[in-house]
Amino acid sequence: DIQMTQSPSSLSASVGDRVTITCRTSQSISNFLNWYQQRPGKAPKLLIYGASSLQSGVPSRFTGSGSGTDFTLTISSLQPEDFATYHCQQSYSTPFTFGPGTKVDIK
Amino acid sequence: EVHLVESGGGWVQPGGSLRVSCVASGFSFSSDEMNWVRQAPGKGLEWVSKISGSGNTIYYTDSVKGRFSISRDNAKNSLYLQMDSLRAEDTAVYYCAREKYCGGDCYPAGSWFDPWGQGTLVTVSS
């Protein structure tokens, strides 16, 4: 199975801050990496697919990058609605696996 | 609008059974692979199972093999997860999710989950 790690596990930030979250995989997965946002009590929502493609309707302040084993999700200017937990997920092979999540809360 | 709605969650004793369902609307259900993903209270997301559009190809995570069974009824736009021999560690919110696939000349290649249902809570406890 492909193991996923995320860092940091949590962070505190202010509105307007630039935030970067890292996801690493235990083996190369090319660009088969997706990012999801999950607000408290809600279902996950797709943000980024194929490592860097922005899902329709998602604000352009979200960008994804990386390939192989190292990936990054960047929020260029944090907005109040962005305080949530972010999950990365590999779709290279089953069993599909998720990172443990990064919780972004208000400083 | 593409929409998924789960139902069937509830409380069950260890060793018991439960079937959760997911009804789809707004897309050609039979064309897409479907997945179940769960989230234990306060924990991360865990992929559980997937089924092809025809229902002929199925995968499970190791911890549920032999206990859970995924199925679909394309005539009813419905996805199911039959859960038997339930354990306390199966307690979670169960989400269904459509898997969008891009292959061949499509870019970017790969698959992703979109959309997700709102989830249904399964509690296994004595």
Short mmCIF file of C-alpha atoms in Angstrom, two decimals:
data_model
loop_
_atom_site.label_atom_id
_atom_site.label_comp_id
_atom_site.label_asym_id
_atom_site.label_seq_id
_atom_site.Cartn_x
_atom_site.Cartn_y
_atom_site.Cartn_z
CA ASP A 1 0.00 0.00 0.00
CA ILE A 2 1.12 3.58 -0.67
CA GLN A 3 1.65 5.50 2.57
CA MET A 4 0.81 9.19 2.77
CA THR A 5 2.15 11.85 5.11
CA GLN A 6 1.13 15.49 5.44
CA SER A 7 2.83 18.38 7.16
CA PRO A 8 2.08 20.21 9.23
CA SER A 9 -0.72 18.31 10.99
CA SER A 10 -2.20 21.66 11.99
CA LEU A 11 -1.45 25.33 11.65
CA SER A 12 -2.80 28.63 12.85
CA ALA A 13 -2.96 31.49 10.38
CA SER A 14 -4.58 34.87 9.86
CA VAL A 15 -6.82 36.09 7.07
CA GLY A 16 -4.61 37.18 4.21
CA ASP A 17 -1.73 34.83 5.07
CA ARG A 18 -0.08 32.58 2.51
CA VAL A 19 -0.40 28.94 3.59
CA THR A 20 1.52 25.93 2.28
CA ILE A 21 0.69 22.29 3.04
CA THR A 22 2.94 19.42 1.99
CA CYS A 23 1.99 15.85 1.11
CA ARG A 24 4.52 13.05 0.61
CA THR A 25 3.98 9.52 -0.68
CA SER A 26 5.97 6.36 0.05
CA GLN A 27 6.53 5.69 -3.66
CA SER A 28 6.33 7.67 -6.87
CA ILE A 29 2.76 8.27 -8.06
CA SER A 30 3.46 10.59 -11.01
CA ASN A 31 0.75 13.26 -10.72
CA PHE A 32 -2.03 10.97 -9.43
CA LEU A 33 -2.64 13.20 -6.40
CA ASN A 34 -5.80 15.01 -5.35
CA TRP A 35 -6.61 17.56 -2.63
CA TYR A 36 -9.89 17.90 -0.72
CA GLN A 37 -11.20 20.51 1.71
CA GLN A 38 -13.43 19.44 4.59
CA ARG A 39 -15.25 21.94 6.76
CA PRO A 40 -16.44 20.78 10.22
CA GLY A 41 -19.45 18.47 10.00
CA LYS A 42 -19.42 18.51 6.20
CA ALA A 43 -18.39 16.14 3.46
CA PRO A 44 -15.04 16.57 1.70
CA LYS A 45 -14.98 18.76 -1.39
CA LEU A 46 -12.60 18.36 -4.33
CA LEU A 47 -10.16 21.27 -4.74
CA ILE A 48 -7.30 20.05 -6.93
CA TYR A 49 -6.99 16.93 -9.12
CA GLY A 50 -4.06 15.56 -11.07
CA ALA A 51 -1.72 17.39 -8.64
CA SER A 52 -2.26 20.82 -10.20
CA SER A 53 -5.64 21.10 -11.97
CA LEU A 54 -8.14 23.40 -10.26
CA GLN A 55 -11.63 21.97 -9.91
CA SER A 56 -14.34 24.09 -11.52
CA GLY A 57 -15.73 26.66 -9.11
CA VAL A 58 -12.75 26.59 -6.75
CA PRO A 59 -11.13 30.01 -6.20
CA SER A 60 -7.83 30.65 -7.96
CA ARG A 61 -6.08 31.36 -4.65
CA PHE A 62 -5.76 27.56 -4.36
CA THR A 63 -2.87 26.05 -6.32
CA GLY A 64 -1.37 22.57 -6.35
CA SER A 65 2.04 21.49 -7.50
CA GLY A 66 4.44 18.56 -7.45
CA SER A 67 4.97 15.15 -8.97
CA GLY A 68 6.58 11.88 -8.02
CA THR A 69 6.52 11.76 -4.23
CA ASP A 70 6.35 15.41 -3.12
CA PHE A 71 3.28 17.61 -3.50
CA THR A 72 2.17 21.02 -2.23
CA LEU A 73 -1.14 22.80 -1.75
CA THR A 74 -0.84 26.58 -1.47
CA ILE A 75 -3.49 29.08 -0.47
CA SER A 76 -2.19 32.45 -1.61
CA SER A 77 -4.33 34.65 0.63
CA LEU A 78 -6.31 32.86 3.32
CA GLN A 79 -9.99 33.76 3.53
CA PRO A 80 -12.41 33.14 6.44
CA GLU A 81 -14.12 30.31 4.56
CA ASP A 82 -10.78 28.50 4.10
CA PHE A 83 -10.49 27.51 7.75
CA ALA A 84 -10.96 23.76 7.39
CA THR A 85 -9.09 20.46 7.20
CA TYR A 86 -7.23 19.60 3.99
CA HIS A 87 -6.66 16.01 2.83
CA CYS A 88 -4.42 14.70 0.07
CA GLN A 89 -5.27 11.41 -1.69
CA GLN A 90 -3.42 9.19 -4.15
CA SER A 91 -5.29 7.56 -7.03
CA TYR A 92 -2.25 5.73 -8.46
CA SER A 93 -3.31 2.32 -7.15
CA THR A 94 -5.82 0.62 -4.89
CA PRO A 95 -6.16 0.70 -2.02
CA PHE A 96 -6.57 4.42 -2.50
CA THR A 97 -5.04 6.18 0.48
CA PHE A 98 -5.43 9.57 2.12
CA GLY A 99 -3.04 11.69 4.10
CA PRO A 100 -3.86 12.19 7.80
CA GLY A 101 -5.09 15.73 7.14
CA THR A 102 -3.96 19.27 7.92
CA LYS A 103 -6.23 21.41 10.06
CA VAL A 104 -6.06 25.14 9.34
CA ASP A 105 -7.52 27.30 12.06
CA ILE A 106 -7.69 30.95 12.99
CA LYS A 107 -4.74 32.57 14.73
CA GLU B 1 -26.84 19.19 -10.57
CA VAL B 2 -24.84 16.12 -9.62
CA HIS B 3 -26.04 14.85 -6.25
CA LEU B 4 -25.48 11.88 -3.93
CA VAL B 5 -27.60 11.08 -0.89
CA GLU B 6 -26.73 8.33 1.58
CA SER B 7 -29.10 6.62 3.98
CA GLY B 8 -29.34 3.56 6.20
CA GLY B 9 -26.89 4.41 8.95
CA GLY B 10 -27.66 3.74 12.58
CA TRP B 11 -26.67 1.86 15.70
CA VAL B 12 -25.82 -1.84 15.59
CA GLN B 13 -24.27 -4.24 18.08
CA PRO B 14 -20.87 -5.85 17.42
CA GLY B 15 -21.28 -8.83 15.13
CA GLY B 16 -24.41 -7.35 13.59
CA SER B 17 -25.22 -6.27 10.04
CA LEU B 18 -26.30 -3.08 8.34
CA ARG B 19 -26.80 -1.96 4.74
CA VAL B 20 -26.17 1.63 3.73
CA SER B 21 -27.41 3.07 0.45
CA CYS B 22 -26.56 5.95 -1.83
CA VAL B 23 -28.90 7.39 -4.46
CA ALA B 24 -27.40 9.36 -7.33
CA SER B 25 -28.90 12.03 -9.55
CA GLY B 26 -27.77 14.47 -12.19
CA PHE B 27 -25.36 12.22 -14.09
CA SER B 28 -25.20 8.97 -16.03
CA PHE B 29 -24.81 6.70 -13.02
CA SER B 30 -24.00 3.53 -14.94
CA SER B 31 -21.02 5.21 -16.65
CA ASP B 32 -19.08 6.00 -13.49
CA GLU B 33 -17.21 4.00 -10.90
CA MET B 34 -18.43 4.55 -7.37
CA ASN B 35 -16.67 4.38 -4.03
CA TRP B 36 -17.32 4.21 -0.31
CA VAL B 37 -15.04 6.21 1.98
CA ARG B 38 -15.39 6.32 5.76
CA GLN B 39 -14.27 8.62 8.55
CA ALA B 40 -14.12 7.49 12.16
CA PRO B 41 -14.98 10.17 14.74
CA GLY B 42 -12.17 12.72 14.90
CA LYS B 43 -10.05 10.75 12.43
CA GLY B 44 -8.96 10.99 8.81
CA LEU B 45 -10.53 9.60 5.67
CA GLU B 46 -10.25 5.89 4.82
CA TRP B 47 -11.14 4.43 1.44
CA VAL B 48 -13.31 1.31 1.82
CA SER B 49 -14.40 -0.05 -1.56
CA LYS B 50 -15.02 0.72 -5.23
CA ILE B 51 -17.18 -0.78 -7.95
CA SER B 52 -17.04 -0.35 -11.71
CA GLY B 53 -19.95 1.06 -13.68
CA SER B 54 -21.09 -2.39 -14.76
CA GLY B 55 -20.56 -3.84 -11.30
CA ASN B 56 -18.16 -6.46 -12.64
CA THR B 57 -14.99 -5.13 -11.01
CA ILE B 58 -14.80 -4.62 -7.26
CA TYR B 59 -12.04 -3.72 -4.80
CA TYR B 60 -11.95 -3.59 -0.99
CA THR B 61 -9.54 -2.39 1.62
CA ASP B 62 -8.05 -5.34 3.53
CA SER B 63 -9.79 -4.59 6.84
CA VAL B 64 -13.28 -5.17 5.38
CA LYS B 65 -12.61 -8.04 2.95
CA GLY B 66 -14.94 -10.94 3.65
CA ARG B 67 -17.22 -8.78 5.81
CA PHE B 68 -18.42 -5.96 3.52
CA SER B 69 -19.99 -6.27 0.08
CA ILE B 70 -20.43 -3.40 -2.39
CA SER B 71 -23.09 -3.54 -5.10
CA ARG B 72 -25.07 -1.26 -7.37
CA ASP B 73 -28.44 -1.18 -9.15
CA ASN B 74 -28.02 1.01 -12.22
CA ALA B 75 -31.75 0.92 -12.97
CA LYS B 76 -32.33 2.61 -9.61
CA ASN B 77 -29.23 4.86 -9.71
CA SER B 78 -28.28 3.30 -6.39
CA LEU B 79 -25.10 2.14 -4.66
CA TYR B 80 -25.05 -0.16 -1.64
CA LEU B 81 -22.66 -1.33 1.06
CA GLN B 82 -23.70 -4.45 2.94
CA MET B 83 -21.75 -4.61 6.20
CA ASP B 84 -21.68 -7.88 8.16
CA SER B 85 -19.75 -9.00 11.25
CA LEU B 86 -19.46 -5.37 12.28
CA ARG B 87 -16.80 -4.33 14.79
CA ALA B 88 -16.42 -1.29 17.02
CA GLU B 89 -13.66 -0.04 14.72
CA ASP B 90 -16.14 0.16 11.84
CA THR B 91 -17.87 3.05 13.62
CA ALA B 92 -17.65 5.97 11.18
CA VAL B 93 -19.46 8.29 8.86
CA TYR B 94 -19.76 6.48 5.54
CA TYR B 95 -19.59 8.62 2.40
CA CYS B 96 -20.33 7.56 -1.14
CA ALA B 97 -18.35 9.32 -3.86
CA ARG B 98 -18.36 9.28 -7.63
CA GLU B 99 -14.96 8.52 -9.12
CA LYS B 100 -14.22 10.61 -12.18
CA TYR B 101 -11.67 8.92 -14.42
CA CYS B 102 -9.44 10.47 -17.06
CA GLY B 103 -7.32 8.13 -19.17
CA GLY B 104 -5.80 7.66 -22.61
CA ASP B 105 -5.47 11.05 -24.30
CA CYS B 106 -7.31 12.77 -21.46
CA TYR B 107 -5.40 15.26 -19.25
CA PRO B 108 -4.59 15.03 -16.45
CA ALA B 109 -4.63 11.25 -16.33
CA GLY B 110 -5.95 9.74 -13.17
CA SER B 111 -9.09 9.68 -11.09
CA TRP B 112 -10.63 11.71 -8.30
CA PHE B 113 -13.70 11.73 -6.07
CA ASP B 114 -16.37 14.26 -6.98
CA PRO B 115 -18.95 14.76 -5.68
CA TRP B 116 -19.36 13.23 -2.24
CA GLY B 117 -22.62 12.55 -0.45
CA GLN B 118 -23.38 14.10 2.91
CA GLY B 119 -22.53 10.88 4.75
CA THR B 120 -24.41 8.49 7.03
CA LEU B 121 -23.24 7.59 10.53
CA VAL B 122 -22.78 3.95 11.49
CA THR B 123 -22.23 3.26 15.19
CA VAL B 124 -21.14 -0.20 16.33
CA SER B 125 -21.45 -0.54 20.07
CA SER B 126 -22.90 -2.79 22.74
#
